[in-house]
PDB file of C-alpha atoms in Angstrom:
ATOM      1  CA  UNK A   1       0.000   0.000   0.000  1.00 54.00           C
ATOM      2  CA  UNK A   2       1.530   3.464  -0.783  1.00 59.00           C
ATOM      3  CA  UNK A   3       0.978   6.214   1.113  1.00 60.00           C
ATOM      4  CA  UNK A   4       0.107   9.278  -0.499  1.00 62.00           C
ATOM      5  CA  UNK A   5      -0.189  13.040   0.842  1.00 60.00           C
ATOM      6  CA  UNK A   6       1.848  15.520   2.655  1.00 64.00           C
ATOM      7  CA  UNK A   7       4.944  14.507   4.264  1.00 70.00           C
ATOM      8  CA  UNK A   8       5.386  16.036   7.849  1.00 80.00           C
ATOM      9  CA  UNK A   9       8.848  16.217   9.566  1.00 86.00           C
ATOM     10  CA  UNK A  10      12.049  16.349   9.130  1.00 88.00           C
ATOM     11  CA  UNK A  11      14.212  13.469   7.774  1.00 91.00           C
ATOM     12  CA  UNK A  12      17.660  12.322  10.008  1.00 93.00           C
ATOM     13  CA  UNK A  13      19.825  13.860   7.202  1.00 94.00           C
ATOM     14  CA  UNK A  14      18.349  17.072   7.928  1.00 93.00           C
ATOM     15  CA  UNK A  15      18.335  16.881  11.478  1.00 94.00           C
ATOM     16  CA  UNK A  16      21.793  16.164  11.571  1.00 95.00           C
ATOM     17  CA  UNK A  17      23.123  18.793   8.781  1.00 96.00           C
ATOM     18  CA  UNK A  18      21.555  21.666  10.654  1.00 95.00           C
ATOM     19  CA  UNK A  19      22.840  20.411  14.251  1.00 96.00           C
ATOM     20  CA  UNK A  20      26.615  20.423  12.501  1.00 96.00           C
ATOM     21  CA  UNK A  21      25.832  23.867  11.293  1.00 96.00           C
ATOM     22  CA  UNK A  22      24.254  25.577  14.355  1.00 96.00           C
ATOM     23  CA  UNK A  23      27.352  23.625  16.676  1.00 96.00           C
ATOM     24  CA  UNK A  24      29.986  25.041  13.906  1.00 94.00           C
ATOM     25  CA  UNK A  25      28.722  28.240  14.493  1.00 94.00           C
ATOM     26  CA  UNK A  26      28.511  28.127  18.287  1.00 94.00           C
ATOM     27  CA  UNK A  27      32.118  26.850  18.614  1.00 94.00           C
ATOM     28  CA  UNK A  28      33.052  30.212  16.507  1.00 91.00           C
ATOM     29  CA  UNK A  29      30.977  32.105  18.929  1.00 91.00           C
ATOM     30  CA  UNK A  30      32.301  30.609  21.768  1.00 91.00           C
ATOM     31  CA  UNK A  31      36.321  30.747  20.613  1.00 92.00           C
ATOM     32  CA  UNK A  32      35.976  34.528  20.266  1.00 92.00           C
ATOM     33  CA  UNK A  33      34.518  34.487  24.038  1.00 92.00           C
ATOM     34  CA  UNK A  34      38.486  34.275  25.142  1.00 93.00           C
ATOM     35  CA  UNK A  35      39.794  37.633  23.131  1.00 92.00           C
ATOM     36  CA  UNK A  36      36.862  39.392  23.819  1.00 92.00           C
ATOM     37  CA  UNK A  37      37.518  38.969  27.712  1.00 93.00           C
ATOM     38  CA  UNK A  38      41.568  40.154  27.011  1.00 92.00           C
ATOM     39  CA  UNK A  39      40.385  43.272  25.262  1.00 93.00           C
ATOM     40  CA  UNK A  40      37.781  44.367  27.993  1.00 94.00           C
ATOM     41  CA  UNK A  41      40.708  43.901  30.448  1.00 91.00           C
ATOM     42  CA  UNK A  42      42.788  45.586  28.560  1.00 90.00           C
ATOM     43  CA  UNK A  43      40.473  48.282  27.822  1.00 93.00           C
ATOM     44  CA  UNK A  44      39.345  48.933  31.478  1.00 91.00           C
ATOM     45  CA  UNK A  45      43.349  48.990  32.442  1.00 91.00           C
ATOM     46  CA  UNK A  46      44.150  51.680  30.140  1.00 92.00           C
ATOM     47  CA  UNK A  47      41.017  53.504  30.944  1.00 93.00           C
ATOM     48  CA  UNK A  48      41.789  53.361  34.434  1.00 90.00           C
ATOM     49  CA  UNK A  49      45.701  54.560  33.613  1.00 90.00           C
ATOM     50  CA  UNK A  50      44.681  57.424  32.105  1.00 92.00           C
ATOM     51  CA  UNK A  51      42.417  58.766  34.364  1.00 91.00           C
ATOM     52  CA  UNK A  52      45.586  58.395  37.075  1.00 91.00           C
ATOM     53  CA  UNK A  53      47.501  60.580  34.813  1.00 93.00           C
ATOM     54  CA  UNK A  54      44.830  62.756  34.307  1.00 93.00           C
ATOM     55  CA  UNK A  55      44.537  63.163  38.309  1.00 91.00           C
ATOM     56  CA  UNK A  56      48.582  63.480  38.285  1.00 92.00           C
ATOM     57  CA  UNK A  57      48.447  66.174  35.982  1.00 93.00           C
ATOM     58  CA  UNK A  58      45.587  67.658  37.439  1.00 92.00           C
ATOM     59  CA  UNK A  59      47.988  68.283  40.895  1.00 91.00           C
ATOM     60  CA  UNK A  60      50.789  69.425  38.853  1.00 91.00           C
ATOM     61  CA  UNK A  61      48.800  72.172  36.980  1.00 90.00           C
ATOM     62  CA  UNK A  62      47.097  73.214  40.199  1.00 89.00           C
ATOM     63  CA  UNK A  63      50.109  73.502  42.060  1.00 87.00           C
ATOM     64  CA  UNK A  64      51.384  77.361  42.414  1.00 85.00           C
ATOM     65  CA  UNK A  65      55.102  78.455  41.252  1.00 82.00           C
ATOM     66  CA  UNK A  66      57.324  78.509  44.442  1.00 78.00           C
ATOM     67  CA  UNK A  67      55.054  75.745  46.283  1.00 76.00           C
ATOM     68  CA  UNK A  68      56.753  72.131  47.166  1.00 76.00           C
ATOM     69  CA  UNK A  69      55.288  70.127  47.478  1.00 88.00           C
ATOM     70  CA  UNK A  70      52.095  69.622  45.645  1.00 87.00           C
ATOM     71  CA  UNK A  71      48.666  69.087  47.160  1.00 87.00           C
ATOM     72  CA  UNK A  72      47.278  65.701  46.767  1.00 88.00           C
ATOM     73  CA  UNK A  73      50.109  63.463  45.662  1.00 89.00           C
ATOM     74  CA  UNK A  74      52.989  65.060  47.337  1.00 90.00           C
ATOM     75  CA  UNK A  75      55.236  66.037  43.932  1.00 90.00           C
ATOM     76  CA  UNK A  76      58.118  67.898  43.783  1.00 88.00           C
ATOM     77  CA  UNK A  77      58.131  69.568  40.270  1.00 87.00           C
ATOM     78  CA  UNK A  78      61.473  69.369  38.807  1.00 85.00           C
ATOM     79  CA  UNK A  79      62.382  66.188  41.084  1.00 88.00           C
ATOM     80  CA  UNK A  80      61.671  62.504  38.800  1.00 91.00           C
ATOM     81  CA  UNK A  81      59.141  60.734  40.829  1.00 92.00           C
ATOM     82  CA  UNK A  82      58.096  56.948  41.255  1.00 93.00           C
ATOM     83  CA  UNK A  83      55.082  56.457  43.057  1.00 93.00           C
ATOM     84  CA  UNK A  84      52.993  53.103  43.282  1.00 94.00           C
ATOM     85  CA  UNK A  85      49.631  53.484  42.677  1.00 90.00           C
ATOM     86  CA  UNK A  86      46.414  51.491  43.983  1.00 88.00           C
ATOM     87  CA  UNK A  87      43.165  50.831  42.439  1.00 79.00           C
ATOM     88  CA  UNK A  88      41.626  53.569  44.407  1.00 79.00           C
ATOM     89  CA  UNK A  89      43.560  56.375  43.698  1.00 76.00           C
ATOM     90  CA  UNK A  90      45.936  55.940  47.103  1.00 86.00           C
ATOM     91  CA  UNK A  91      49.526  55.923  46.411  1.00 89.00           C
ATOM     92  CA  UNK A  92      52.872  55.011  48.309  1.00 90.00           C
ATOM     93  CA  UNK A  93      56.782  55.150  47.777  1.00 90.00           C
ATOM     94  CA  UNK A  94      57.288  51.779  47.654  1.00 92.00           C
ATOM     95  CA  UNK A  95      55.791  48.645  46.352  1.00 92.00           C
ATOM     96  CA  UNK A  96      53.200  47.220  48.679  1.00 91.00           C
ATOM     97  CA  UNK A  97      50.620  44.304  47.927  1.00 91.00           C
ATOM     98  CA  UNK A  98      47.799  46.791  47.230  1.00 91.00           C
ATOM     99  CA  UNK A  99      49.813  48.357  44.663  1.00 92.00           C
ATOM    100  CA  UNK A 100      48.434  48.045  41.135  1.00 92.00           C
ATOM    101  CA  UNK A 101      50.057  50.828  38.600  1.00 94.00           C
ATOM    102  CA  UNK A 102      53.358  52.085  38.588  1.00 94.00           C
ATOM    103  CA  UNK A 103      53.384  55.966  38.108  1.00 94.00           C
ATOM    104  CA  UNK A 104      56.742  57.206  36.697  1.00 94.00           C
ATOM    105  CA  UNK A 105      57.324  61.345  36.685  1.00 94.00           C
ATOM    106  CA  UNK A 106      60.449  62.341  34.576  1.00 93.00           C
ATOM    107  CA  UNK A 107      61.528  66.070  33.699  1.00 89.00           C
ATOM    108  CA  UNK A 108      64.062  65.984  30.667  1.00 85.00           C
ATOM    109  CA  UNK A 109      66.728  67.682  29.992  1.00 75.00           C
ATOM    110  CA  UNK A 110      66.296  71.401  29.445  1.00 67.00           C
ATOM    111  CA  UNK A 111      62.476  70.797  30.575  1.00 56.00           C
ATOM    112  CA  UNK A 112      62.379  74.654  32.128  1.00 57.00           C
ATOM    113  CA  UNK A 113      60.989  75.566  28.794  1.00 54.00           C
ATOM    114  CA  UNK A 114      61.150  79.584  27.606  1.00 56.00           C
ATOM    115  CA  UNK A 115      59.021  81.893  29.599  1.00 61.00           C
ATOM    116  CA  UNK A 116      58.328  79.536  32.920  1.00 66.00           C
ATOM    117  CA  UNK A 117      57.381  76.380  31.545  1.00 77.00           C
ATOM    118  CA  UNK A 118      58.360  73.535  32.664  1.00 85.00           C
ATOM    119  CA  UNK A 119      58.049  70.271  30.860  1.00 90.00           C
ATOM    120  CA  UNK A 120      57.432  66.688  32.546  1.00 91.00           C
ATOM    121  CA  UNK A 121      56.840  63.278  30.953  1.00 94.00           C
ATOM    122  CA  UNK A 122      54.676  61.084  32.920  1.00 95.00           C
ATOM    123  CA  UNK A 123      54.273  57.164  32.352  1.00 95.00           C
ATOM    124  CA  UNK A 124      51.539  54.929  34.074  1.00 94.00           C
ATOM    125  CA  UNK A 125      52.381  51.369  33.653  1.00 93.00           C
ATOM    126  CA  UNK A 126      50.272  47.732  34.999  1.00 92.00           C
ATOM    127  CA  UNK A 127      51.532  45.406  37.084  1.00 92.00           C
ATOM    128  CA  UNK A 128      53.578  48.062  39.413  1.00 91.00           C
ATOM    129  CA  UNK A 129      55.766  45.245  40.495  1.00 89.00           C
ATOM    130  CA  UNK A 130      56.706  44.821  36.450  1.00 89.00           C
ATOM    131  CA  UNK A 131      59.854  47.125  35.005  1.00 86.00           C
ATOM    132  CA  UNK A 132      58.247  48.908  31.854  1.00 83.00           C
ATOM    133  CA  UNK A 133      59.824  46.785  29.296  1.00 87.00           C
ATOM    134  CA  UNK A 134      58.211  43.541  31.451  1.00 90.00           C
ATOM    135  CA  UNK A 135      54.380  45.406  31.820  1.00 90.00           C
ATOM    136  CA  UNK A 136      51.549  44.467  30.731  1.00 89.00           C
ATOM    137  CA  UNK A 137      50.147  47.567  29.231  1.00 91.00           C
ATOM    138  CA  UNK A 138      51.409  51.231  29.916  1.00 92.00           C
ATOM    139  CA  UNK A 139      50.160  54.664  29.231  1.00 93.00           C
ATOM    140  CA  UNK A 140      52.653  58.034  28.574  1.00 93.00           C
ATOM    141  CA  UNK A 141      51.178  62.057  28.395  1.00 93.00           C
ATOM    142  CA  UNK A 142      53.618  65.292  28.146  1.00 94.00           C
ATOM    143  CA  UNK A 143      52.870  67.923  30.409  1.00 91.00           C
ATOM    144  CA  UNK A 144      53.786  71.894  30.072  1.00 88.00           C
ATOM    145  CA  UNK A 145      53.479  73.227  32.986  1.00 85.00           C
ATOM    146  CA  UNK A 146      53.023  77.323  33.557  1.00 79.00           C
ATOM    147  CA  UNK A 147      55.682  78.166  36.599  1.00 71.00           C
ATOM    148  CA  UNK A 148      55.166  81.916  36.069  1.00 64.00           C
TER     149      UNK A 148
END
């Protein structure tokens, strides 16, 4: 006896080619799940960094001609400066276990610039244990600052 009329279903070749296609494209999905984790981290590190130097500069800018040392983060302008750095904005001298940038303050050569500027390089850099050729990520600004 034949059957005749609509056939309802799926057959097992069907099932199975569009299992292998939606796990093919969930194992692509899930592979980028690894790099997109490393570039949020990285991301929210160098966000963080420059909002540190941002603060850094802030003080220096702030800071009158002829006062040593500045307000918040004790600089002397004109003096290179390492300062360890937590996740909170506190900061210490040396390396302690809370420490999680390393800030680096240099003033090149010649930096007193014509008319009372003075010029500063500052370098944030992640893990503050790491030199800067060994960190993870870093972030530089150039500051001019106005010492008339």
């Amino acid at each position: 006896m034949r059957m005749t009329g609509a056939r309802h279903g799926f057959s097992l070749i069907e099932v199975a080619l569009a299992l292998g296609i939606a796990s093919f494209c969930l194992l692509s999905v899930f592979s980028l799940l690894p790099l997109g984790l490393q570039t949020t981290r990285a991301s929210v590190e160098q966000n963080a960094a420059s909002s540190l130097l941002g603060m850094v500069a802030g003080d220096l800018r702030v800071t009158p001609p002829g006062t040593t040392p500045s307000n918040q983060f004790q600089l002397q302008i004109g003096t290179a400066t390492t300062l360890y750095l937590a996740e909170d904005g506190s900061w210490t001298a040396t390396l302690q276990p809370q420490s999680r940038y390393l800030l680096t303050i240099t003033y090149p050569a010649n930096s007193t610039g014509g008319r009372g500027a003075t010029f500063a390089s500052l370098t944030v850099s992640w893990p503050a244990g790491a030199s800067l050729a060994n960190a993870s990520g870093s972030a530089t600004s150039f500051l001019a600052l106005d010492r008339n």
